[in-house]
Short mmCIF file of C-alpha atoms in Angstrom, two decimals:
data_model
loop_
_atom_site.label_atom_id
_atom_site.label_comp_id
_atom_site.label_asym_id
_atom_site.label_seq_id
_atom_site.Cartn_x
_atom_site.Cartn_y
_atom_site.Cartn_z
CA MET A 1 133.79 -54.61 -50.30
CA SER A 2 133.60 -52.35 -47.29
CA THR A 3 129.90 -51.82 -47.94
CA ALA A 4 129.35 -55.55 -47.62
CA PHE A 5 131.05 -55.44 -44.23
CA ASP A 6 128.85 -52.52 -43.20
CA VAL A 7 125.72 -54.38 -44.23
CA ILE A 8 126.75 -57.51 -42.32
CA LEU A 9 127.55 -55.44 -39.22
CA ALA A 10 124.23 -53.58 -39.48
CA LEU A 11 122.38 -56.89 -39.85
CA LEU A 12 124.16 -58.24 -36.78
CA VAL A 13 123.07 -55.26 -34.69
CA LEU A 14 119.52 -55.49 -36.05
CA LEU A 15 119.22 -59.21 -35.33
CA LEU A 16 120.55 -58.76 -31.82
CA ALA A 17 118.03 -55.97 -31.19
CA LEU A 18 115.17 -58.04 -32.62
CA ARG A 19 116.03 -61.06 -30.53
CA MET A 20 116.52 -58.98 -27.41
CA LEU A 21 113.19 -57.18 -27.73
CA SER A 22 111.16 -60.27 -28.52
CA THR A 23 112.63 -62.83 -26.17
CA ARG A 24 110.62 -64.11 -23.24
CA GLY A 25 113.43 -64.46 -20.74
CA LEU A 26 114.47 -61.24 -19.01
CA PHE A 27 117.98 -62.42 -18.25
CA GLN A 28 118.46 -63.37 -21.91
CA ALA A 29 117.29 -59.91 -22.87
CA VAL A 30 119.81 -58.25 -20.56
CA ILE A 31 122.72 -60.36 -21.83
CA LEU A 32 121.66 -59.66 -25.41
CA PHE A 33 121.59 -55.98 -24.49
CA VAL A 34 125.27 -56.14 -23.55
CA SER A 35 126.10 -57.93 -26.81
CA PHE A 36 124.02 -55.35 -28.66
CA GLY A 37 126.06 -52.59 -27.06
CA LEU A 38 129.31 -54.26 -28.12
CA ALA A 39 128.14 -54.72 -31.71
CA LEU A 40 126.98 -51.10 -31.76
CA ALA A 41 130.43 -50.04 -30.57
CA LEU A 42 131.85 -51.82 -33.63
CA VAL A 43 129.53 -49.71 -35.77
CA TRP A 44 130.81 -46.57 -34.09
CA VAL A 45 134.40 -47.54 -34.80
CA ARG A 46 133.49 -48.28 -38.39
CA VAL A 47 132.01 -44.81 -38.81
CA GLY A 48 135.08 -43.23 -37.22
CA ALA A 49 133.49 -42.13 -33.94
CA VAL A 50 135.97 -43.82 -31.60
CA ASP A 51 135.14 -41.66 -28.56
CA VAL A 52 131.51 -42.65 -28.91
CA ALA A 53 132.56 -46.31 -29.26
CA LEU A 54 134.52 -46.12 -26.00
CA ALA A 55 131.59 -44.44 -24.26
CA GLU A 56 129.12 -46.97 -25.69
CA VAL A 57 131.13 -49.92 -24.42
CA ALA A 58 131.93 -48.43 -21.02
CA LEU A 59 128.60 -46.75 -20.28
CA GLY A 60 126.03 -48.26 -22.61
CA ALA A 61 126.99 -51.89 -22.47
CA GLY A 62 128.98 -51.90 -19.24
CA VAL A 63 127.28 -49.65 -16.71
CA THR A 64 123.74 -49.98 -18.10
CA GLY A 65 124.12 -53.73 -18.50
CA ALA A 66 125.39 -54.13 -14.96
CA LEU A 67 122.58 -51.91 -13.65
CA LEU A 68 120.04 -54.09 -15.47
CA VAL A 69 121.51 -57.28 -14.03
CA ASN A 70 121.51 -55.79 -10.56
CA THR A 71 117.89 -54.69 -10.90
CA LEU A 72 116.91 -58.08 -12.22
CA ARG A 73 118.38 -59.63 -9.12
CA ARG A 74 116.48 -57.23 -6.89
CA LEU A 75 113.23 -57.71 -8.77
CA GLU A 76 113.25 -61.45 -8.98
CA THR A 77 112.05 -61.92 -5.47
CA LYS A 78 109.10 -59.64 -6.08
CA ALA A 79 107.41 -59.71 -9.46
CA PRO A 80 106.49 -62.53 -11.81
CA ASP A 81 107.79 -62.73 -15.34
CA TRP A 82 105.05 -61.24 -17.47
CA LEU A 83 106.36 -61.08 -20.97
CA ASP A 84 103.55 -61.40 -23.49
CA ILE A 85 102.95 -58.82 -26.08
CA ALA A 86 99.48 -57.35 -25.72
CA ARG A 87 96.77 -59.92 -26.07
CA TYR A 88 93.85 -57.66 -26.92
CA GLY A 89 92.78 -57.98 -30.54
CA PRO A 90 92.96 -54.43 -31.82
CA LEU A 91 96.10 -53.74 -29.79
CA ARG A 92 97.99 -56.46 -31.65
CA ALA A 93 97.96 -54.42 -34.81
CA ILE A 94 99.26 -51.32 -33.10
CA VAL A 95 102.69 -52.69 -32.33
CA PRO A 96 103.88 -53.42 -35.88
CA ALA A 97 102.16 -50.25 -37.05
CA ALA A 98 104.00 -48.22 -34.44
CA CYS A 99 107.30 -49.82 -35.42
CA GLY A 100 106.78 -49.18 -39.08
CA LEU A 101 105.61 -45.63 -38.60
CA ALA A 102 108.56 -44.67 -36.42
CA ALA A 103 111.08 -46.30 -38.73
CA ALA A 104 109.52 -44.77 -41.82
CA ALA A 105 109.48 -41.31 -40.26
CA ALA A 106 113.12 -41.60 -39.28
CA GLY A 107 113.99 -42.91 -42.71
CA ALA A 108 112.20 -40.04 -44.42
CA VAL A 109 114.16 -37.59 -42.30
CA ALA A 110 117.36 -39.37 -43.20
CA ILE A 111 116.73 -39.16 -46.91
CA ALA A 112 115.34 -35.65 -46.98
CA ALA A 113 117.99 -34.10 -44.73
CA PRO A 114 118.86 -30.67 -46.09
CA ARG A 115 122.47 -29.69 -46.56
CA ALA A 116 123.74 -27.04 -44.19
CA GLU A 117 124.78 -23.77 -45.82
CA VAL A 118 127.78 -23.39 -43.53
CA PRO A 119 129.10 -26.86 -42.73
CA LEU A 120 130.09 -27.03 -39.09
CA ALA A 121 132.53 -29.92 -39.22
CA PRO A 122 135.54 -28.25 -40.92
CA LEU A 123 135.03 -25.16 -38.74
CA VAL A 124 135.24 -27.28 -35.61
CA LEU A 125 138.35 -29.04 -36.84
CA GLU A 126 140.11 -25.78 -37.63
CA THR A 127 139.22 -24.13 -34.35
CA ALA A 128 140.19 -27.16 -32.31
CA ALA A 129 143.58 -27.26 -33.99
CA GLY A 130 143.91 -23.55 -33.33
CA VAL A 131 143.29 -24.04 -29.63
CA GLY A 132 145.83 -26.86 -29.51
CA ILE A 133 143.51 -29.76 -28.83
CA GLY A 134 144.12 -32.80 -30.98
CA ASN A 135 140.73 -34.39 -30.39
CA PRO A 136 137.90 -32.26 -31.82
CA VAL A 137 135.27 -34.16 -29.82
CA THR A 138 136.93 -33.28 -26.51
CA ALA A 139 137.31 -29.71 -27.72
CA VAL A 140 133.58 -29.55 -28.46
CA LEU A 141 132.68 -31.20 -25.16
CA LEU A 142 134.78 -29.08 -22.85
CA ASP A 143 135.47 -25.90 -24.75
CA PHE A 144 132.97 -24.97 -27.44
CA ARG A 145 129.96 -26.60 -25.81
CA GLY A 146 131.24 -26.71 -22.26
CA TYR A 147 127.91 -25.44 -20.99
CA ASP A 148 126.18 -28.61 -22.20
CA THR A 149 128.72 -30.75 -20.39
CA LEU A 150 128.19 -28.72 -17.23
CA LEU A 151 124.48 -29.46 -17.41
CA GLU A 152 125.22 -33.10 -18.19
CA ILE A 153 127.14 -33.45 -14.94
CA ALA A 154 124.24 -31.80 -13.16
CA VAL A 155 121.89 -34.39 -14.69
CA LEU A 156 124.12 -37.23 -13.51
CA LEU A 157 124.22 -35.83 -10.01
CA SER A 158 120.44 -35.30 -9.96
CA GLY A 159 119.98 -38.90 -11.07
CA LEU A 160 122.10 -40.06 -8.16
CA VAL A 161 120.20 -37.91 -5.67
CA ALA A 162 116.89 -39.20 -7.01
CA VAL A 163 118.07 -42.82 -6.73
CA TRP A 164 119.17 -42.10 -3.16
CA ALA A 165 115.77 -40.62 -2.38
CA LEU A 166 114.11 -43.76 -3.72
CA GLU A 167 116.34 -46.05 -1.71
CA ARG A 168 115.51 -44.58 1.65
CA GLY A 169 113.94 -47.01 4.01
CA ARG A 170 115.17 -50.13 2.27
CA PRO A 171 117.11 -52.50 4.48
CA ALA A 172 120.86 -52.20 3.96
CA VAL A 173 122.86 -55.20 2.81
CA PRO A 174 125.49 -56.13 5.39
CA ALA A 175 129.00 -56.43 4.00
CA PRO A 176 130.92 -59.65 4.76
CA SER A 177 133.92 -59.54 7.02
CA ASP A 178 137.52 -59.85 5.88
CA ALA A 179 137.71 -63.59 6.30
CA ALA A 180 134.59 -64.20 4.28
CA ARG A 181 135.81 -62.82 0.94
CA GLU A 182 135.58 -64.93 -2.17
CA PRO A 183 139.29 -65.62 -2.89
CA VAL A 184 139.40 -65.87 -6.70
CA LEU A 185 137.46 -62.66 -7.21
CA ALA A 186 139.55 -60.90 -4.57
CA GLU A 187 142.76 -61.89 -6.34
CA LEU A 188 141.50 -60.71 -9.71
CA VAL A 189 140.41 -57.43 -8.16
CA ARG A 190 143.85 -56.93 -6.64
CA TRP A 191 145.34 -57.03 -10.12
CA ILE A 192 142.63 -55.24 -12.06
CA VAL A 193 141.86 -52.22 -9.90
CA PRO A 194 145.37 -50.69 -10.01
CA LEU A 195 145.45 -51.32 -13.75
CA ALA A 196 142.06 -49.66 -14.08
CA VAL A 197 143.23 -46.61 -12.17
CA ILE A 198 146.32 -46.23 -14.36
CA THR A 199 144.26 -46.70 -17.53
CA ALA A 200 141.67 -44.18 -16.35
CA VAL A 201 144.31 -41.53 -15.69
CA TYR A 202 145.87 -42.24 -19.09
CA LEU A 203 142.51 -42.11 -20.86
CA THR A 204 141.67 -38.76 -19.29
CA TRP A 205 144.99 -37.24 -20.26
CA PHE A 206 144.97 -38.80 -23.72
CA GLY A 207 141.48 -37.48 -24.41
CA SER A 208 142.97 -34.19 -25.48
CA TYR A 209 145.03 -35.82 -28.24
CA GLY A 210 142.98 -38.78 -29.36
CA PRO A 211 139.99 -40.86 -28.40
CA GLY A 212 139.34 -40.83 -24.69
CA GLY A 213 138.26 -38.33 -22.12
CA ALA A 214 136.71 -37.90 -18.72
CA PHE A 215 133.47 -39.84 -19.22
CA GLN A 216 134.99 -43.03 -20.52
CA ALA A 217 137.66 -42.95 -17.82
CA GLY A 218 135.03 -42.24 -15.19
CA ALA A 219 133.01 -45.26 -16.32
CA LEU A 220 136.15 -47.41 -16.14
CA LEU A 221 136.82 -46.27 -12.59
CA ALA A 222 133.18 -46.87 -11.67
CA GLY A 223 133.54 -50.44 -12.93
CA ALA A 224 136.58 -50.85 -10.73
CA GLY A 225 134.57 -49.45 -7.84
CA VAL A 226 131.74 -51.94 -8.40
CA LEU A 227 134.31 -54.76 -8.52
CA LEU A 228 135.67 -53.59 -5.19
CA LEU A 229 132.16 -53.62 -3.76
CA ALA A 230 131.46 -57.07 -5.15
CA ALA A 231 134.71 -58.49 -3.82
CA GLY A 232 134.07 -57.06 -0.40
CA PHE A 233 137.01 -54.66 -0.23
CA LEU A 234 134.76 -51.64 0.01
CA GLN A 235 131.80 -51.30 2.31
CA PRO A 236 128.92 -49.59 0.54
CA ALA A 237 128.80 -46.06 1.85
CA GLY A 238 125.29 -44.85 2.45
CA SER A 239 123.88 -41.62 1.11
CA SER A 240 124.59 -40.04 4.47
CA SER A 241 128.35 -40.31 4.02
CA PHE A 242 129.84 -36.83 3.79
CA VAL A 243 132.91 -37.99 1.87
CA LEU A 244 130.74 -39.65 -0.75
CA ARG A 245 128.52 -36.63 -1.16
CA SER A 246 131.49 -34.28 -1.55
CA VAL A 247 133.25 -36.45 -4.09
CA ALA A 248 130.09 -36.91 -6.12
CA ALA A 249 129.34 -33.21 -6.12
CA SER A 250 132.94 -32.10 -6.66
CA GLY A 251 132.72 -32.44 -10.43
CA LEU A 252 129.74 -30.14 -10.70
CA PHE A 253 131.24 -27.66 -8.27
CA ALA A 254 134.59 -27.56 -10.05
CA PHE A 255 132.92 -27.06 -13.41
CA ALA A 256 130.58 -24.39 -12.05
CA ALA A 257 133.50 -22.64 -10.36
CA ALA A 258 135.39 -22.63 -13.65
CA ALA A 259 132.32 -21.21 -15.38
CA LEU A 260 131.99 -18.49 -12.76
CA HIS A 261 135.65 -17.58 -12.94
CA THR A 262 135.72 -17.39 -16.72
CA THR A 263 132.53 -15.32 -16.74
CA ILE A 264 134.18 -12.80 -14.46
CA ALA A 265 137.63 -12.95 -16.03
CA THR A 266 136.90 -13.02 -19.74
CA GLY A 267 133.27 -11.97 -19.92
CA GLY A 268 132.01 -15.20 -21.48
CA MET A 269 130.89 -18.29 -19.57
CA LEU A 270 133.50 -21.01 -20.01
CA ARG A 271 135.42 -18.91 -22.50
CA TYR A 272 138.92 -19.74 -21.41
CA PRO A 273 141.66 -17.09 -21.56
CA ALA A 274 143.72 -17.34 -24.72
CA GLY A 275 146.32 -20.12 -24.71
CA THR A 276 145.18 -21.67 -21.43
CA ALA A 277 142.30 -23.74 -22.78
CA TYR A 278 144.29 -26.97 -22.65
CA TYR A 279 145.11 -26.59 -18.94
CA TRP A 280 141.60 -25.55 -17.97
CA MET A 281 140.12 -28.52 -19.79
CA LEU A 282 142.58 -30.97 -18.31
CA GLY A 283 142.03 -29.65 -14.80
CA ILE A 284 138.26 -29.85 -15.09
CA GLU A 285 138.46 -33.31 -16.64
CA PHE A 286 140.54 -34.74 -13.82
CA VAL A 287 138.12 -33.56 -11.17
CA LEU A 288 135.27 -34.81 -13.36
CA VAL A 289 136.72 -38.32 -13.61
CA VAL A 290 136.67 -38.98 -9.88
CA SER A 291 133.27 -37.37 -9.51
CA ILE A 292 131.70 -39.34 -12.37
CA ALA A 293 133.22 -42.56 -11.05
CA ALA A 294 131.73 -41.94 -7.62
CA ILE A 295 128.30 -41.11 -9.05
CA LEU A 296 128.18 -44.11 -11.37
CA ALA A 297 129.46 -46.57 -8.79
CA ASP A 298 126.84 -45.33 -6.34
CA LEU A 299 124.00 -46.00 -8.71
CA PHE A 300 124.60 -49.67 -7.92
CA VAL A 301 122.50 -50.23 -4.87
CA ASP A 302 122.60 -53.39 -2.85
CA VAL A 303 125.53 -55.03 -4.62
CA PRO A 304 126.03 -58.13 -2.55
CA ALA A 305 129.66 -58.93 -1.88
CA ALA A 306 130.28 -62.51 -2.94
CA PRO A 307 130.82 -64.35 0.33
CA ARG A 308 132.96 -67.40 0.79
CA GLY A 309 130.64 -70.32 0.18
CA PRO A 310 130.32 -73.55 2.09
CA ALA A 311 132.24 -75.39 -0.62
CA ALA A 312 135.44 -73.42 0.14
CA MET B 1 152.76 -62.70 -44.22
CA GLU B 2 149.19 -61.77 -45.03
CA VAL B 3 148.46 -65.43 -45.63
CA LEU B 4 149.77 -66.31 -42.19
CA VAL B 5 147.63 -63.59 -40.60
CA ALA B 6 144.54 -64.83 -42.43
CA LEU B 7 145.31 -68.40 -41.41
CA LEU B 8 145.68 -67.47 -37.75
CA LEU B 9 142.44 -65.48 -37.86
CA ALA B 10 140.70 -68.50 -39.36
CA CYS B 11 142.10 -70.69 -36.57
CA GLY B 12 140.77 -68.25 -33.99
CA GLY B 13 137.39 -68.27 -35.68
CA PHE B 14 137.34 -72.05 -35.66
CA PHE B 15 138.00 -72.16 -31.93
CA PHE B 16 135.26 -69.63 -31.23
CA LEU B 17 132.91 -71.73 -33.31
CA ALA B 18 133.93 -74.86 -31.42
CA GLY B 19 133.31 -73.14 -28.10
CA THR B 20 129.85 -72.02 -29.17
CA LEU B 21 129.09 -75.52 -30.39
CA GLY B 22 130.03 -76.79 -26.96
CA LEU B 23 127.78 -74.19 -25.37
CA LEU B 24 124.86 -75.39 -27.40
CA ARG B 25 125.41 -79.12 -27.25
CA PHE B 26 126.82 -80.00 -23.85
CA PRO B 27 124.41 -81.38 -21.26
CA ASP B 28 124.94 -79.23 -18.19
CA ILE B 29 126.32 -75.93 -16.98
CA TYR B 30 129.72 -77.17 -15.85
CA THR B 31 130.72 -78.81 -19.15
CA ARG B 32 129.35 -75.80 -21.02
CA LEU B 33 131.47 -73.42 -18.96
CA HIS B 34 134.50 -75.61 -19.52
CA ALA B 35 134.06 -75.69 -23.28
CA LEU B 36 133.23 -72.02 -23.59
CA THR B 37 136.02 -70.51 -21.52
CA LYS B 38 138.81 -72.75 -22.77
CA ALA B 39 137.91 -72.57 -26.44
CA ASP B 40 137.14 -68.85 -26.43
CA ASN B 41 140.37 -67.95 -24.67
CA LEU B 42 142.37 -69.98 -27.14
CA GLY B 43 140.47 -68.47 -30.04
CA LEU B 44 141.16 -65.00 -28.73
CA GLY B 45 144.83 -65.93 -28.38
CA PHE B 46 144.99 -66.83 -32.07
CA VAL B 47 143.21 -63.64 -33.08
CA VAL B 48 145.56 -61.56 -30.94
CA LEU B 49 148.57 -63.34 -32.46
CA ALA B 50 147.29 -62.61 -35.95
CA LEU B 51 146.71 -58.94 -35.12
CA ALA B 52 150.12 -58.68 -33.45
CA LEU B 53 151.78 -59.97 -36.61
CA HIS B 54 149.77 -57.47 -38.61
CA ALA B 55 150.56 -54.53 -36.32
CA ASP B 56 153.11 -51.81 -37.00
CA SER B 57 154.67 -51.05 -33.64
CA TRP B 58 155.68 -52.95 -30.56
CA MET B 59 153.48 -50.75 -28.35
CA VAL B 60 150.43 -52.01 -30.22
CA ARG B 61 151.62 -55.59 -29.86
CA LEU B 62 152.14 -55.08 -26.14
CA LYS B 63 148.65 -53.63 -25.76
CA LEU B 64 147.16 -56.56 -27.64
CA LEU B 65 148.97 -58.99 -25.36
CA LEU B 66 147.68 -57.08 -22.34
CA VAL B 67 144.14 -57.33 -23.71
CA TRP B 68 144.48 -61.08 -24.06
CA LEU B 69 145.86 -61.49 -20.53
CA LEU B 70 143.08 -59.38 -19.05
CA VAL B 71 140.40 -61.33 -20.88
CA LEU B 72 142.04 -64.54 -19.68
CA GLY B 73 141.88 -63.40 -16.07
CA ALA B 74 138.35 -62.06 -16.32
CA THR B 75 136.95 -65.15 -18.06
CA ALA B 76 138.60 -67.52 -15.64
CA THR B 77 137.25 -65.62 -12.65
CA THR B 78 133.71 -65.35 -13.99
CA CYS B 79 133.73 -69.02 -14.96
CA HIS B 80 134.76 -69.90 -11.42
CA LEU B 81 132.11 -67.63 -9.91
CA ILE B 82 129.34 -69.02 -12.10
CA ALA B 83 130.35 -72.58 -11.35
CA ARG B 84 130.48 -71.90 -7.62
CA SER B 85 127.12 -70.17 -7.71
CA ALA B 86 125.65 -73.13 -9.61
CA LEU B 87 127.10 -75.51 -7.06
CA GLU B 88 125.65 -73.52 -4.18
CA HIS B 89 122.24 -73.52 -5.81
CA GLY B 90 122.39 -77.27 -6.00
CA ILE B 91 122.65 -77.63 -9.77
CA GLY B 92 124.28 -80.98 -10.31
CA ALA B 93 125.99 -82.61 -13.26
CA ASP B 94 123.73 -83.40 -16.21
CA ASP B 95 121.04 -80.98 -14.98
CA ASP B 96 119.98 -78.98 -17.99
CA ALA B 97 120.13 -75.46 -16.61
CA MET C 1 123.67 -45.18 -51.39
CA SER C 2 126.14 -47.09 -49.28
CA GLU C 3 126.24 -44.30 -46.71
CA LEU C 4 122.57 -44.97 -46.01
CA VAL C 5 123.29 -48.35 -44.37
CA PHE C 6 123.87 -47.04 -40.87
CA PRO C 7 121.22 -44.31 -40.96
CA ALA C 8 118.80 -47.04 -42.06
CA LEU C 9 119.94 -49.12 -39.10
CA GLY C 10 119.30 -46.15 -36.83
CA ALA C 11 115.79 -45.71 -38.21
CA ALA C 12 115.11 -49.43 -37.84
CA LEU C 13 116.32 -49.43 -34.22
CA LEU C 14 114.14 -46.43 -33.49
CA GLY C 15 111.11 -48.23 -34.90
CA LEU C 16 111.89 -51.51 -33.14
CA GLY C 17 112.46 -49.78 -29.83
CA PHE C 18 109.23 -47.83 -30.11
CA GLY C 19 107.27 -50.96 -30.93
CA ALA C 20 108.75 -52.73 -27.93
CA VAL C 21 108.01 -49.82 -25.58
CA VAL C 22 104.38 -49.94 -26.67
CA GLY C 23 104.02 -53.70 -26.95
CA ARG C 24 106.03 -55.34 -24.16
CA ARG C 25 104.37 -55.50 -20.78
CA HIS C 26 107.28 -55.87 -18.41
CA MET C 27 108.75 -52.68 -17.03
CA LEU C 28 112.33 -53.80 -17.50
CA MET C 29 111.72 -54.55 -21.17
CA LYS C 30 110.28 -51.09 -21.66
CA ILE C 31 113.41 -49.59 -20.16
CA ILE C 32 115.62 -51.72 -22.40
CA ALA C 33 113.53 -50.70 -25.40
CA LEU C 34 113.97 -47.03 -24.51
CA ASN C 35 117.72 -47.58 -24.54
CA VAL C 36 117.47 -49.16 -27.98
CA MET C 37 115.54 -46.14 -29.22
CA ALA C 38 118.22 -43.85 -27.85
CA SER C 39 120.87 -45.88 -29.68
CA GLY C 40 118.88 -45.55 -32.89
CA VAL C 41 118.73 -41.79 -32.53
CA SER C 42 122.45 -41.65 -31.77
CA LEU C 43 123.17 -43.62 -34.92
CA LEU C 44 121.07 -41.25 -36.99
CA LEU C 45 122.76 -38.21 -35.47
CA VAL C 46 126.29 -39.43 -36.11
CA THR C 47 125.97 -41.24 -39.43
CA LEU C 48 123.75 -38.81 -41.30
CA PRO C 49 126.34 -36.01 -41.56
CA ALA C 50 128.72 -38.41 -43.28
CA ARG C 51 126.19 -38.63 -46.05
CA VAL C 52 126.04 -34.89 -46.37
CA HIS C 53 129.66 -33.89 -45.79
CA GLY C 54 131.67 -37.01 -46.40
CA THR C 55 133.74 -36.62 -43.22
CA THR C 56 133.22 -37.40 -39.56
CA ASP C 57 131.52 -34.55 -37.76
CA ALA C 58 132.65 -33.82 -34.22
CA VAL C 59 129.58 -31.99 -32.94
CA PRO C 60 127.07 -34.88 -33.25
CA GLN C 61 129.65 -37.18 -31.67
CA ALA C 62 129.88 -34.90 -28.64
CA MET C 63 126.06 -34.72 -28.52
CA VAL C 64 125.78 -38.50 -28.65
CA LEU C 65 128.39 -38.88 -25.92
CA THR C 66 126.38 -36.54 -23.72
CA GLY C 67 123.27 -38.45 -24.73
CA ILE C 68 124.75 -41.78 -23.67
CA VAL C 69 125.66 -40.41 -20.24
CA VAL C 70 122.20 -38.90 -19.78
CA MET C 71 120.62 -42.22 -20.81
CA VAL C 72 122.66 -44.00 -18.14
CA ALA C 73 121.38 -41.60 -15.49
CA ALA C 74 117.80 -41.87 -16.73
CA THR C 75 118.00 -45.67 -16.89
CA ALA C 76 119.35 -45.86 -13.37
CA LEU C 77 116.50 -43.70 -12.12
CA ALA C 78 113.91 -45.70 -14.08
CA LEU C 79 115.25 -48.95 -12.66
CA ALA C 80 115.19 -47.60 -9.12
CA LEU C 81 111.58 -46.51 -9.70
CA ALA C 82 110.69 -49.97 -10.98
CA VAL C 83 112.18 -51.64 -7.93
CA ARG C 84 110.36 -49.22 -5.65
CA MET C 85 107.12 -49.96 -7.50
CA ALA C 86 107.62 -53.67 -7.02
CA ASP C 87 108.40 -53.08 -3.35
CA ALA C 88 105.20 -51.11 -2.90
CA GLY C 89 103.33 -54.14 -4.20
CA ALA C 90 102.50 -52.97 -7.71
CA ASP C 91 102.80 -55.59 -10.41
CA VAL C 92 105.71 -55.01 -12.74
CA ASP C 93 103.36 -56.09 -15.48
CA VAL C 94 101.93 -52.78 -16.64
CA VAL C 95 98.67 -54.15 -17.98
CA GLN C 96 97.96 -56.05 -14.77
CA ALA C 97 98.76 -52.96 -12.76
CA GLY C 98 96.38 -50.94 -14.90
CA LYS C 99 93.59 -53.44 -14.30
CA GLU C 100 94.16 -53.33 -10.56
CA GLY C 101 93.87 -49.56 -10.64
CA GLU C 102 90.44 -49.82 -12.27
CA GLN C 103 88.87 -51.70 -9.41
CA PRO C 104 86.88 -49.40 -7.14
#
C-alpha cells in the first residue's frame, strides 16, 4: 500500500518537472518550479529526511522561487520570450537522446551500487548519541563534517559578493516613504515577522534534537527580511553598508575563529573539546543564522516596495 | 473516529477540487481569485480539523491551528495584492487574463 | 524493488534536467533545468542508501543540505549574470546570441 503512495508521489513530481521544463510561458515555469519543490519536499519526508525537506521548502522552493520571480520581473523589460526547443534538424534528436542517456546512466549506477564494507550510517548514529546530539544530521553538519559547512558558508558569502559586483552601476530603486506603504501587506508583515523571528530561534535551537538547524532558520529569517523590504519597512541597504557587510561576513568569521581555536586547543580543526560539542555547535549556529539570513535576503536585488496605489 | 477523520479529509479534498474548478472555469482574474482563495482556505480548514482529530497531543493541534491561521492571512494578503495589481494594470471584469 | 521508486525518480529528473539544459533556449529555463538536475542528484544520494542499508543515512542528508544551499548561491549568481547580460544588450535567447557573435 505504501509503495502505491510512493509511486503516485513520484509520478506527481515527474509530471510537474515535465510540464515545467516543456512549457512555453516563463512565469508558468517558475510557479511550477515552486510546486515542484513542494512535491519534492513531500518525497523527502516520505523517505525520512525531514531536515532536507525543511531545507528544500525554505531554500529550494522559497528562496530560489522568489529569486526566479524577481529576475523574471527584471528581465521582462529587456529580452523577448524565446522558448522553442532547437529547430535545427539534427539537433532535435540530441535532446531526447541526452535525456535518455543521462537517465540510463544514473539508473545503472543506482542498480549496480556496491555495498559498503563498513556501513557509515550506524556509526554516525552511535557517535552522535555519544556526543549528546539528538539529530545525527546536525551532528554531521557541524561536528563530524564541520569543515564542509565552513566552506559552504564561504561559498554563500562569495555568491553574495559576486552578485554585488554584478550589480554595480545599476540604478538603485528608491524606497517609498512611510505614508506610501501598501496597508494590507504592512499589516500582515507586522504579524508575520515577529512570528518568523521566534520560529527561527526555535528552529535553530531545536536542530540539535530533531529536524531543524541554522540553514532552515536562516532561510526563514531571509524570507521575513524580503517581506520587510517588499512592505517598505526596510530600505534596501547597498553593498557599501558597513553593518550589512559585517553581519553577512560574521558567520564565516565566527566559524573560522572556532576552527582556529579548536586547532590550537585540541590539535584538530573543529574537533571540539570533550563534552562541549553541544555548546560550540549551538553558538556557531546562532551566529550562522543571522549571517545566512542577511546573505540570502541581500541576494534579492531591486525588490520594489509595493506602493500605495491610486485606488487606495 | 477514523471514519470521521476520513470524511473530513474527503470534504477538504472536495473543496480544493471545487476551488481548482473555479480557477479553470471562471471568466476573469477577480472571480478566479475569489473562488480559489475562499475554497482553498475552507478546504485547508477541513484538512486541519481532520488532522487535529487524528493527532495525539494538544501541542500538535495548536501547531496545526497556527498553520491554518497563517495560511489564511498569507492567502488573503496575496489575493488582495494580486487583485490590486490587476486593477492598476487596467485588467477589467471579464477580461481573460 | 519498491525501494527503487525514488532512485528511479532521481535518475529521471537528472535526465529531464539535462535534456532541458541542452534543448531549451532561454537562459532562465536553463537555470531552472540545472536546479532540477541538482534535485535529481540529491534524490539519488539520499534514497540509494536506503536500498543498501534499509535505514536513513545521515551523511548523504547533510551532503544534500549543503548541496541545496550551494545551489541557491549558484542560482542567484547565474540569475544576476543573466540580468547583466540582458542589460549589456545580449539576447537572452542563447542561439540568437550565438548567431550574433558569428557576424564579423
